[in-house]
XYZ file of C-alpha atoms in Angstrom:
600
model
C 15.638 32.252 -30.327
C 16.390 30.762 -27.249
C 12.863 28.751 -27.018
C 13.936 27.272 -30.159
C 17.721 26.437 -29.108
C 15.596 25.093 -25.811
C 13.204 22.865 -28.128
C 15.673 22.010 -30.674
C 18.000 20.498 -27.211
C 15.039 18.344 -26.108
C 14.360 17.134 -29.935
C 17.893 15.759 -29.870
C 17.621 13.913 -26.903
C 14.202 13.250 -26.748
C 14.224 9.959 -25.581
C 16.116 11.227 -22.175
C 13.733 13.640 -21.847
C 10.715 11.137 -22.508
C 12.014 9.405 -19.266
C 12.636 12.503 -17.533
C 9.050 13.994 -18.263
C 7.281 10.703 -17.727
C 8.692 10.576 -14.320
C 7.593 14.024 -13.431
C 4.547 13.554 -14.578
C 3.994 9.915 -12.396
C 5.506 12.178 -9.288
C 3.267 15.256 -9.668
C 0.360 12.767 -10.601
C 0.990 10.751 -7.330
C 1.210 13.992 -5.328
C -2.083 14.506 -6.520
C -3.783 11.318 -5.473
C -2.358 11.800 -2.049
C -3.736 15.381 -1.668
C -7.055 14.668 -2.969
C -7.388 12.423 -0.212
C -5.743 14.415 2.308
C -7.376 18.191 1.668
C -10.873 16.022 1.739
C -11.729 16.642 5.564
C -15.019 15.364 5.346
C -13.837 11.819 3.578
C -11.034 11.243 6.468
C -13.526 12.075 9.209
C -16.203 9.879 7.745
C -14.133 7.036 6.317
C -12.037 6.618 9.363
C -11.697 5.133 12.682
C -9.639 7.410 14.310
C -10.572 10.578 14.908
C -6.686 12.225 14.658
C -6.492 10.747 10.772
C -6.808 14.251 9.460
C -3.586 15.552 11.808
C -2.133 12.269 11.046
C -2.546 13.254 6.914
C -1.357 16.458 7.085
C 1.727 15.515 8.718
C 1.516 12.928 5.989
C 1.565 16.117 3.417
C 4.851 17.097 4.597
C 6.385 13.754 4.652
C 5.343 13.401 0.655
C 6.399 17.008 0.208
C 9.740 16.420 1.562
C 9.959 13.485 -0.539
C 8.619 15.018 -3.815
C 11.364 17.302 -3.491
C 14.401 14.948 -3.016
C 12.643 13.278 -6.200
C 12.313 15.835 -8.246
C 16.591 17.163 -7.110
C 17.199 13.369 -8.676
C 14.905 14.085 -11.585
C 16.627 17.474 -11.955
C 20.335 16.355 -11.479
C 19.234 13.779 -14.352
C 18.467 16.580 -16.584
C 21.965 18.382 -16.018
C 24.207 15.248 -16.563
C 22.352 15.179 -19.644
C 22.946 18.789 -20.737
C 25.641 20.520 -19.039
C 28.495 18.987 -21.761
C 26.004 20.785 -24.531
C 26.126 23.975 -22.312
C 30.138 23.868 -21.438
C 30.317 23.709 -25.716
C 27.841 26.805 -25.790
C 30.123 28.691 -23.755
C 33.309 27.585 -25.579
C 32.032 28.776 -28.675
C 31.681 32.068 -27.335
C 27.545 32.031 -25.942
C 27.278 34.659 -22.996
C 27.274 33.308 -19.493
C 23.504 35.571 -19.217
C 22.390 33.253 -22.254
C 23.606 30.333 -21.221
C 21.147 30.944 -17.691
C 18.358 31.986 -19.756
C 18.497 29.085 -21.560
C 18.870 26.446 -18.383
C 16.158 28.318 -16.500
C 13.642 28.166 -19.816
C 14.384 24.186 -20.437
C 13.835 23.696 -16.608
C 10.946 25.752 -15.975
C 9.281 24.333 -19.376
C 9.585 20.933 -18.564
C 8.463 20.811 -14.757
C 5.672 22.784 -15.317
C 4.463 20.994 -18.461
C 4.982 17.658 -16.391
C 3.248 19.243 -13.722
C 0.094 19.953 -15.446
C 0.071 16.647 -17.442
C 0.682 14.930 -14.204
C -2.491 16.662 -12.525
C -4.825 15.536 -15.354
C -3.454 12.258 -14.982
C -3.570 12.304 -11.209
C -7.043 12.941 -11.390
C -7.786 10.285 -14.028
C -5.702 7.860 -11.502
C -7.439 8.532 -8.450
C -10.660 8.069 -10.081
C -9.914 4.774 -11.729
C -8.299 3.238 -8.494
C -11.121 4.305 -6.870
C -13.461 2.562 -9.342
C -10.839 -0.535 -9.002
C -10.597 -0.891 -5.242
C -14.883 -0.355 -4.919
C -15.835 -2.807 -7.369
C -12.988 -5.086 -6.845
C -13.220 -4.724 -3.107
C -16.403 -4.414 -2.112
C -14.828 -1.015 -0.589
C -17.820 1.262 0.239
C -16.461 4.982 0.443
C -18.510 7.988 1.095
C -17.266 12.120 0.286
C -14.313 11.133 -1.896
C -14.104 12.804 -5.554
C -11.527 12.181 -8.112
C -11.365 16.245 -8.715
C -10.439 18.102 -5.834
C -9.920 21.906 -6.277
C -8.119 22.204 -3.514
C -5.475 19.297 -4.743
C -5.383 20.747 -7.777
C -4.303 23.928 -6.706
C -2.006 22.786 -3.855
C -0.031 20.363 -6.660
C 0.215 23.627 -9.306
C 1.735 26.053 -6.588
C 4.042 23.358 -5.173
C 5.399 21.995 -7.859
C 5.525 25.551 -9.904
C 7.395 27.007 -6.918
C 10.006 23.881 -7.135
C 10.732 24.104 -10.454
C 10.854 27.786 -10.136
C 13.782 27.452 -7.542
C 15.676 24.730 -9.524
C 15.853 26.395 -13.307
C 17.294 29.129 -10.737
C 19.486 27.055 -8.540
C 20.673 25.156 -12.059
C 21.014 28.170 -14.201
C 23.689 30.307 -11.427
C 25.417 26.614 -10.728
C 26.269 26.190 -14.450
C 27.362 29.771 -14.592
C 28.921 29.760 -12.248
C 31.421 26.317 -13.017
C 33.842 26.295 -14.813
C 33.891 24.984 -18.246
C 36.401 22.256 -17.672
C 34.520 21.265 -14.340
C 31.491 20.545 -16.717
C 33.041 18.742 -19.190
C 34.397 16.357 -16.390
C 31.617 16.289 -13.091
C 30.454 13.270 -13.477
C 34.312 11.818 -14.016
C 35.265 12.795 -10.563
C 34.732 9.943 -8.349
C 33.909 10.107 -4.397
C 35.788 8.977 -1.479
C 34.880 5.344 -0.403
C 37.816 4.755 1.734
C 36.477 4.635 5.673
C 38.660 3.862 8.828
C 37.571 0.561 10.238
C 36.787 1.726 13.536
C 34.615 4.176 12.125
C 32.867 1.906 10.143
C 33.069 -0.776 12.981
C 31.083 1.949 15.708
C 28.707 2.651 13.087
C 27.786 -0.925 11.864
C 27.238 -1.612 15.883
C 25.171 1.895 16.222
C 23.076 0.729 13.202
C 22.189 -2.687 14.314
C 21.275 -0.814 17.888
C 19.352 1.835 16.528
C 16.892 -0.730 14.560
C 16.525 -3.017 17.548
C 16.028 -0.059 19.551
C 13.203 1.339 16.823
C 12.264 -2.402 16.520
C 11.530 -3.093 20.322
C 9.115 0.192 20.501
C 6.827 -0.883 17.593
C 5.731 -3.587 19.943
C 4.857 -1.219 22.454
C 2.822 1.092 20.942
C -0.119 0.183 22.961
C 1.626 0.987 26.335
C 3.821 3.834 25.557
C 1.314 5.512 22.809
C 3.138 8.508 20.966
C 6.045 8.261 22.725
C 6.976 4.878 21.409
C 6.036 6.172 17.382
C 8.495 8.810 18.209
C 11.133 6.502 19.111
C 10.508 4.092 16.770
C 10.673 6.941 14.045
C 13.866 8.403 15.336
C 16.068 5.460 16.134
C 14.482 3.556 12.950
C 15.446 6.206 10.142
C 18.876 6.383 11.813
C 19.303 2.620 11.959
C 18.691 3.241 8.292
C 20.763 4.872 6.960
C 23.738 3.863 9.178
C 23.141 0.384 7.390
C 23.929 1.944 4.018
C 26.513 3.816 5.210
C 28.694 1.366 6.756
C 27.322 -2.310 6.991
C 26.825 -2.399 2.910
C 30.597 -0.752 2.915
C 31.351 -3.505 5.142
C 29.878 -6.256 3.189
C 31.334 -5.206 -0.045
C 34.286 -4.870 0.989
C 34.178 -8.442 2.433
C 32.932 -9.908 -0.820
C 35.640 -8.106 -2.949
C 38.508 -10.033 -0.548
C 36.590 -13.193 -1.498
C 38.323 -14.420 -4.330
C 36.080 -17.005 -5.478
C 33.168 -14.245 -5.974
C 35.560 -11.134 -7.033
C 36.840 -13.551 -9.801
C 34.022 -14.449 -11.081
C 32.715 -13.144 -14.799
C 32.609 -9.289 -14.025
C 31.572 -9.365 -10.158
C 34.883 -7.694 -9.671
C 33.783 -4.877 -11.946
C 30.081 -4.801 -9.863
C 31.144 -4.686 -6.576
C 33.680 -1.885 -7.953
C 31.032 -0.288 -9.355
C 29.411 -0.329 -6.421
C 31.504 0.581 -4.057
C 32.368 3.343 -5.989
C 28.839 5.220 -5.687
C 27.678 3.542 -2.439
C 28.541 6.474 -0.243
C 26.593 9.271 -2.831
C 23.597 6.279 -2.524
C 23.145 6.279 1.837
C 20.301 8.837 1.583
C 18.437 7.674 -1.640
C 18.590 3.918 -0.703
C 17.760 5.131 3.021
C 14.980 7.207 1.932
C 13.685 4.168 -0.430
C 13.887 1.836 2.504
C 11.770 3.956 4.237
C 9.234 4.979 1.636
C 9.226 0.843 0.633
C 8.490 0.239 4.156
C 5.514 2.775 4.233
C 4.066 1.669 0.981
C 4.005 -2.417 1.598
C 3.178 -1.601 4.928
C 0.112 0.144 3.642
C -0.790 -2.450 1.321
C -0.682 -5.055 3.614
C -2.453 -3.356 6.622
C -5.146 -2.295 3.889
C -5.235 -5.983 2.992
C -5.529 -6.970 6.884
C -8.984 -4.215 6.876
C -10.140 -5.898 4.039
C -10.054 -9.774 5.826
C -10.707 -8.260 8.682
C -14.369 -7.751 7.273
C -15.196 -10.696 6.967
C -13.694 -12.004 10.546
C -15.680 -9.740 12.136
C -18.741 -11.230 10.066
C -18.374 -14.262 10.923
C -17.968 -13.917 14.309
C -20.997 -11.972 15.129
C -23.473 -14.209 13.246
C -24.151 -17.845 13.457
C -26.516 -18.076 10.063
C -26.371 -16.675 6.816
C -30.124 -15.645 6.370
C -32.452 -15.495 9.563
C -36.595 -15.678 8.265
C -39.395 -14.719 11.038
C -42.588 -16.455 10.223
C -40.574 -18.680 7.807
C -43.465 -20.656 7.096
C -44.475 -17.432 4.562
C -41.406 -17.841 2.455
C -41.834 -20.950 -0.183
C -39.196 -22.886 -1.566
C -39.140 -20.307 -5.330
C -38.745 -17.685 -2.831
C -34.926 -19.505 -1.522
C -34.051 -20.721 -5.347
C -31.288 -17.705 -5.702
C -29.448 -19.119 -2.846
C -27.684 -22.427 -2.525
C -28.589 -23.134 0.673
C -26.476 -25.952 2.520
C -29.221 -25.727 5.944
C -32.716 -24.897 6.368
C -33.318 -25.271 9.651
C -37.095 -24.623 10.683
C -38.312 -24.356 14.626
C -41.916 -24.366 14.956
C -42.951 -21.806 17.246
C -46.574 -21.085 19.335
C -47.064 -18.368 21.911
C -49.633 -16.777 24.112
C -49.115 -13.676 26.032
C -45.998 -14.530 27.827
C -44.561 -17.442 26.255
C -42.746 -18.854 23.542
C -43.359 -22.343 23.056
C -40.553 -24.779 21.059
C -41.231 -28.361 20.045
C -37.716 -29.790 22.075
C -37.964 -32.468 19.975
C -36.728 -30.576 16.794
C -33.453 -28.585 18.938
C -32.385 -32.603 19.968
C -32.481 -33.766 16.132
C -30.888 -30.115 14.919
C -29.209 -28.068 17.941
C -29.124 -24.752 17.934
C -25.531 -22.778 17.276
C -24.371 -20.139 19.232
C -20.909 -18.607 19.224
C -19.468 -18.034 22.149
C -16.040 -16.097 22.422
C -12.791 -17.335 24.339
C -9.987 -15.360 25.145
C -8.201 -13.036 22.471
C -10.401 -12.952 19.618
C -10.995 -16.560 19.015
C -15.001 -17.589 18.928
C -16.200 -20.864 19.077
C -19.228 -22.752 17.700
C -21.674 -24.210 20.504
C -24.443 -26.610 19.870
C -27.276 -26.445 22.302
C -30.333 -29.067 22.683
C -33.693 -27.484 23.419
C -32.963 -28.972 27.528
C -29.492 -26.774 27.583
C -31.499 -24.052 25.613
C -33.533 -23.789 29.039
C -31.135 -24.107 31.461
C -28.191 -21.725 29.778
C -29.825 -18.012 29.901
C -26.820 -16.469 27.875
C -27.554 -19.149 24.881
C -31.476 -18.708 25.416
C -30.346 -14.704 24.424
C -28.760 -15.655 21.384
C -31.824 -17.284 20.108
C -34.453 -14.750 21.581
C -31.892 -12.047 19.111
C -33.286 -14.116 16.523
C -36.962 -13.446 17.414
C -39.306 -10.660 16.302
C -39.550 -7.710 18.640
C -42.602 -8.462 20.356
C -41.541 -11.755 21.651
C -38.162 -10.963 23.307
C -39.888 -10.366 26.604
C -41.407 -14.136 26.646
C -40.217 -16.869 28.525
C -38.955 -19.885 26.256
C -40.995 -23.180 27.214
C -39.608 -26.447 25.381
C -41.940 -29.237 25.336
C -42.214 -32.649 23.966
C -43.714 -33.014 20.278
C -46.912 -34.321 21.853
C -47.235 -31.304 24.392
C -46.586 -28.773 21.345
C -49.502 -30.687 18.813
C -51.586 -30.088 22.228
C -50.901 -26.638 22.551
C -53.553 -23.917 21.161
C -52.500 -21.549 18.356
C -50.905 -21.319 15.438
C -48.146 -22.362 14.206
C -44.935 -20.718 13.009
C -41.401 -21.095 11.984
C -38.407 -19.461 13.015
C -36.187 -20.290 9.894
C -32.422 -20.382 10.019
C -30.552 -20.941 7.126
C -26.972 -21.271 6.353
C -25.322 -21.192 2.437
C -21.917 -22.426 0.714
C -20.516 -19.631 -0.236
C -21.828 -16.433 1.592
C -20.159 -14.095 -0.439
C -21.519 -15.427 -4.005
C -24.673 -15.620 -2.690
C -24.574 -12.121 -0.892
C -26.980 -10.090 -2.804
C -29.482 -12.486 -2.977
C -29.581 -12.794 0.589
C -29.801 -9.413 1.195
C -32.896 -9.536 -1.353
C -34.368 -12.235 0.861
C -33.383 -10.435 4.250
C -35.256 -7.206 3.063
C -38.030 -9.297 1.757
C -38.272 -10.340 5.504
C -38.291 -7.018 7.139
C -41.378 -6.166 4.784
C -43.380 -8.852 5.693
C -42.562 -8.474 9.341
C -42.937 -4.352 10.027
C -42.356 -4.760 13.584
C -38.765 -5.751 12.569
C -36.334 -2.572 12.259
C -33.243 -2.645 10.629
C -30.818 -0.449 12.654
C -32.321 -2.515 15.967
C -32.480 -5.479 14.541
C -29.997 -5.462 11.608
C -27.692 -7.679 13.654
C -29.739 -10.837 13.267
C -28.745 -11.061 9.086
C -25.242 -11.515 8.180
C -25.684 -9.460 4.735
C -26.751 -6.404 7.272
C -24.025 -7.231 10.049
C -21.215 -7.740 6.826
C -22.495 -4.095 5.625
C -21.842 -2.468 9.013
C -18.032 -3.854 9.042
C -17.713 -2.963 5.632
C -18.641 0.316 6.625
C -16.069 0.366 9.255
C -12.953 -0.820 7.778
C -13.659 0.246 3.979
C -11.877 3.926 4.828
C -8.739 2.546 6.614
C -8.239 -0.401 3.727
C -9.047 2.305 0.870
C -6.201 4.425 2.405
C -4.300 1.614 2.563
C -4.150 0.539 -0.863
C -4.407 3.846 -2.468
C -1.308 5.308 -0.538
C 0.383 2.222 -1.113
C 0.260 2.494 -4.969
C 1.213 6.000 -4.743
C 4.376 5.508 -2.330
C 5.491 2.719 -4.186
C 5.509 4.693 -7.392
C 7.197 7.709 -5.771
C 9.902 5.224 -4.047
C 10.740 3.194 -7.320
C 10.836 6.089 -9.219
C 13.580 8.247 -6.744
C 15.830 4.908 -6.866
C 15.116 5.152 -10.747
C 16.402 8.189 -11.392
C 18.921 8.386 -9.179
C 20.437 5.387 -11.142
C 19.833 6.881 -14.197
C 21.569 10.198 -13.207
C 25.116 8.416 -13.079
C 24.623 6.338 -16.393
C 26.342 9.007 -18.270
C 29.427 8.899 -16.192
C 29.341 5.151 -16.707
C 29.309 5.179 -20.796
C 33.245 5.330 -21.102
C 33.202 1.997 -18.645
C 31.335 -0.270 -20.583
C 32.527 1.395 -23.814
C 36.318 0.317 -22.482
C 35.371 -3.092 -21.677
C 33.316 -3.982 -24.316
C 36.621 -2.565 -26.421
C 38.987 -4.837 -24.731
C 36.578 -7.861 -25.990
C 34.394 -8.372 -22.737
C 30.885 -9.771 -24.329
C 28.487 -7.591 -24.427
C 26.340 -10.695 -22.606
C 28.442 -10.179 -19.853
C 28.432 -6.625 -19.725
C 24.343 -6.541 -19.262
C 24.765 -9.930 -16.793
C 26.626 -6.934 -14.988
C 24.226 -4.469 -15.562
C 21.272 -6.751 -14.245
C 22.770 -7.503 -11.137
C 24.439 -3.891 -10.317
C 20.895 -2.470 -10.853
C 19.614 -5.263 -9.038
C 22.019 -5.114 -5.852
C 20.267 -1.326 -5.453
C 16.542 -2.380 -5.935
C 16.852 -5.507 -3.960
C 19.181 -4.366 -0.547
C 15.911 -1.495 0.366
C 13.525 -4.159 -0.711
C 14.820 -6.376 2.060
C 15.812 -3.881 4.479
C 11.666 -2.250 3.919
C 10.219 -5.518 4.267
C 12.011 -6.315 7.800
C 10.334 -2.880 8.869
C 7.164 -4.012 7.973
C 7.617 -7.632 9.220
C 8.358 -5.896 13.135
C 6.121 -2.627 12.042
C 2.748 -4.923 11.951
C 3.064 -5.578 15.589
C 1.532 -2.002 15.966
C -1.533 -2.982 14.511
C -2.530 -6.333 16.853
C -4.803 -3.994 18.545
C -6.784 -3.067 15.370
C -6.070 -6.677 13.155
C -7.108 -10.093 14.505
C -3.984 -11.231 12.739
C -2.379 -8.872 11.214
C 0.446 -11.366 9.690
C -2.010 -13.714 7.684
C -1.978 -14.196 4.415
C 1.447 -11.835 4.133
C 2.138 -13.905 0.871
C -0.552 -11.636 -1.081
C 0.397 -8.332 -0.931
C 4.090 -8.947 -0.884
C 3.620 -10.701 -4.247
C 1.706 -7.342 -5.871
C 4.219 -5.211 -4.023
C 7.319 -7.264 -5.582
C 5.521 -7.585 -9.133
C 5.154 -3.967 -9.493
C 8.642 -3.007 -7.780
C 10.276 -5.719 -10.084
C 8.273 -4.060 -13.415
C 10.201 -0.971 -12.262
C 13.269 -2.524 -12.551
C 13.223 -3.792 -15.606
C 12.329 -0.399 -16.938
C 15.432 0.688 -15.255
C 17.475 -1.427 -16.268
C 16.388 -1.277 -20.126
C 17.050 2.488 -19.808
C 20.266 2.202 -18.070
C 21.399 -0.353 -20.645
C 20.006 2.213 -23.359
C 22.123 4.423 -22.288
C 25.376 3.279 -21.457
C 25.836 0.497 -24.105
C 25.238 1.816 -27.808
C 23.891 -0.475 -30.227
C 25.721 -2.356 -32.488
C 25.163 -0.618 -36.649
């Protein structure tokens, strides 16, 4: 009886419930993702640069743990504004108090568990299709990571289980335990938001310290080590939320005295709105800041990896496709490849020397890259006369060479001294395309083709002479971090939109005798979602900016690993603000669901 009383509650508000089960299953399908990454030992250690990226995701595992939870108290306290009226009527008609629990704890226990095991199938679908995504889309080369994990599986079933286990307890002795008139009016009784200045005055000044303080250390990472993450972590989180708690007060408050905003349409009504709430919002927006901090960050230092490949590239080779004996290789053999340079030195040797016609280094120097201070690297053209008198640039050619003739001496001679010489004839062919990256795996084609018809050429020793090879290698290098990157950005940003989400949506009910007033007293209902829009949008947009400042001074950490870490910041704040701005819409077509019923 009660599993039907329990079904037949959801049925009648089924589209609350819709929300309320799709976000549990996005949360325990995120928890997933992260866990199949972080319970893989074997893919941190081998996709990673850093040895300490396994402590470093563990400690991760708590972080999203403690956040799951605060999500799923939001998601939960959603749930009771929607049903404790229908329960405060159970017990006035007469329905036992021991009912009444049995019933909570069933609808509670139901729903987070069926969201928890829809959210695991999903979170394994997820993982592997942003997997496929981010290596074909990416070039991202991964090794050891599967979308099914056994041990994420069974992590996300016991942790979420054991939540939702403690809050169909926790709700069903709270409701009990209220009174019946305390559940017909919770969500009328409004919170304090009146704050001595002085207070609020110490604490703006202690907030704007804090984050300086927390701001400073990030750029010192590399001298202070730990210490300085500690400090930045500390002072940073408190510099957080003492900005919600007292300079958005402040700010209100200042733009409510302003008479030309207040006035205005229903800003008077917004910032009331707002300032009403603001003080139950310091931890969610805090938290969000924090979480939208993490998750850009992510993106973009997973971003930085991924250019970073190619930088790296660049500056360790000179040509796009290096040919020994290059006089074996016809022109069908190069018509994959639009080739913008084929160079070709004629080469003839005895037993200890190289011979180069100088003639052919005058018309067509040879490049070498030399590198300056920081990271920059600069081009260098060298004549076959500099050639022999600059040993470091001779190197760079004789890494070019085949295996057997990097202990001869380099001899440049006139073109009539060369057609003297005994011997035969061969080419050292250099050759350089327009777009490397289109014409990558037919270089690599031509590069292997190469190494078969010159056996004494090995690839791990000299690998370093073909830029398809040399791009491999940093691929191979960076692909773990910028994998991570993107995947844990996705999955914070989801679990961050989502908290702010429901936290909104858990104080729409209270709100539905507001809007029904006004829109009753003949304020257009135009108006009334103009209000709406920019309410919601005061609450998604203050984190937004407050998370992208952290990540603006956060990116100094990373100089050491990122040749620039802030180029190019323009592309994964767009996809960051795309999908944060999709969730607001979302919330805002709920909230307007919700509190404004539609017209018959």
């Amino acid at each position: 009886m009660l599993l039907k009383l329990s079904l037949t509650g959801i049925k009648a508000r089924l589209r609350d419930y819709v929300v309320l089960f799709s976000g549990l299953v996005v949360a325990s399908g995120i928890f997933y993702m992260f866990e199949a990454m972080a319970t893989n030992k074997n893919f941190l250690e081998n996709n990673s640069m850093i040895s300490a990226t396994v402590i470093i995701f563990h400690l991760g595992t708590v972080l999203l743990s403690i956040i799951t939870f605060v999500y799923i108290v939001y998601a939960n306290s959603f749930l009771m504004t929607m049903r404790q009226k229908d329960y405060a009527m159970f017990m006035m008609l007469g329905a036992k108090g021991r009912k009444i629990a049995q019933l909570i704890f069933i609808e509670t226990f139901v729903v987070g568990v069926s969201a928890t095991i829809v959210g695991t199938v999903l979170g394994v679908g997820l993982s592997g299709i942003v997997q496929q995504l981010l290596v074909q889309q990416l070039d991202i080369k991964i090794t050891h990571f599967t979308a099914i994990n056994s041990s994420a599986v069974l992590f996300t079933l016991i942790f979420f289980t054991a939540i939702f286990l403690l809050a169909a307890i926790v709700n069903a002795m709270t409701i009990v335990k209220k009174p019946i008139l305390s559940l017909l009016r919770a969500s009328e009784t409004p919170l304090p938001a009146n704050r001595k200045p002085v207070t609020l005055g110490l604490e703006v000044i202690a907030g704007i310290l804090f984050l300086a303080i927390g701001y400073f250390m990030m750029a010192q990472v590399m001298q202070l080590a730990f210490l300085a993450l500690i400090i930045a972590l500390v002072t940073i989180i408190l510099g957080t939320y003492l900005v919600f708690h007292s300079i958005l007060i402040f700010v209100l408050a200042l733009l409510k005295r302003r008479e030309n905003i207040a006035l205005k349409n229903l800003n008077s009504f917004t910032l009331a709105q707002l300032s009403f709430r603001i003080q139950d919002y310091t931890r969610i927006l805090s938290m969000v800041a924090m979480l939208f901090a993490l998750a850009l960050g992510a993106i973009t230092v997973g971003l930085g990896f991924h250019n970073e490949i190619m930088k790296m590239t660049e500056a360790t080779t000179t040509y796009d496709l290096v040919l020994n004996n290059g006089q074996s290789f016809r022109s069908s053999d190069l018509r994959t490849i639009q080739a913008t340079a084929d160079i070709a030195y004629q080469q003839k040797e005895d037993a200890d020397t190289i011979y180069y016609d100088r003639g052919q280094f005058d018309q067509t120097p040879f490049i070498a890259k030399e590198f300056g201070t920081g990271r920059k690297v600069k081009k260098i053209h060298y004549t076959g006369e500099q050639l022999a008198a600059d040993a470091t640039a001779a190197d760079q050619l004789r890494s070019l060479e085949l295996p057997e003739q990097s202990a001869k001496k380099h001899q440049f001679v006139t073109s009539e001294e060369f057609a003297a010489l005994p011997g035969e004839v061969t080419q050292l062919r250099l050759i350089t395309v327009a777009d490397f990256m289109k014409d990558k795996g037919a270089l690599k084609e031509i590069a292997n083709e190469n190494f078969r018809k010159n056996p004494t050429l090995d690839k791990n020793m000299n690998g370093m002479s073909q830029k398809t090879l040399v791009y491999e290698m940093s691929n191979a290098v960076f692909s773990g971090f910028e994998f991570m990157g993107f995947f844990l950005g996705i999955a914070f940003l989801t679990m961050l939109a989502s908290c702010l989400m429901f936290k909104i949506l858990s104080g729409a009910k209270s709100d539905i005798q507001r809007y029904s007033m006004l829109e009753k007293i003949g304020t257009r209902r135009n108006l009334l979602k103009q209000s709406i829009r920019r309410e919601i949008g005061i609450l998604f947009l203050v984190p937004g900016l407050l998370g992208v400042t952290h990540v603006l001074f956060g990116l100094q950490m990373f100089k050491s690993l990122l040749s620039e870490p802030y180029n190019n910041l323009w592309l994964p704040f767009l996809i960051f603000f795309v999908l944060y701005f999709i969730y607001y819409l979302l919330t805002v077509w709920i909230y307007t669901g919700i509190v404004m019923k539609q017209k018959v």
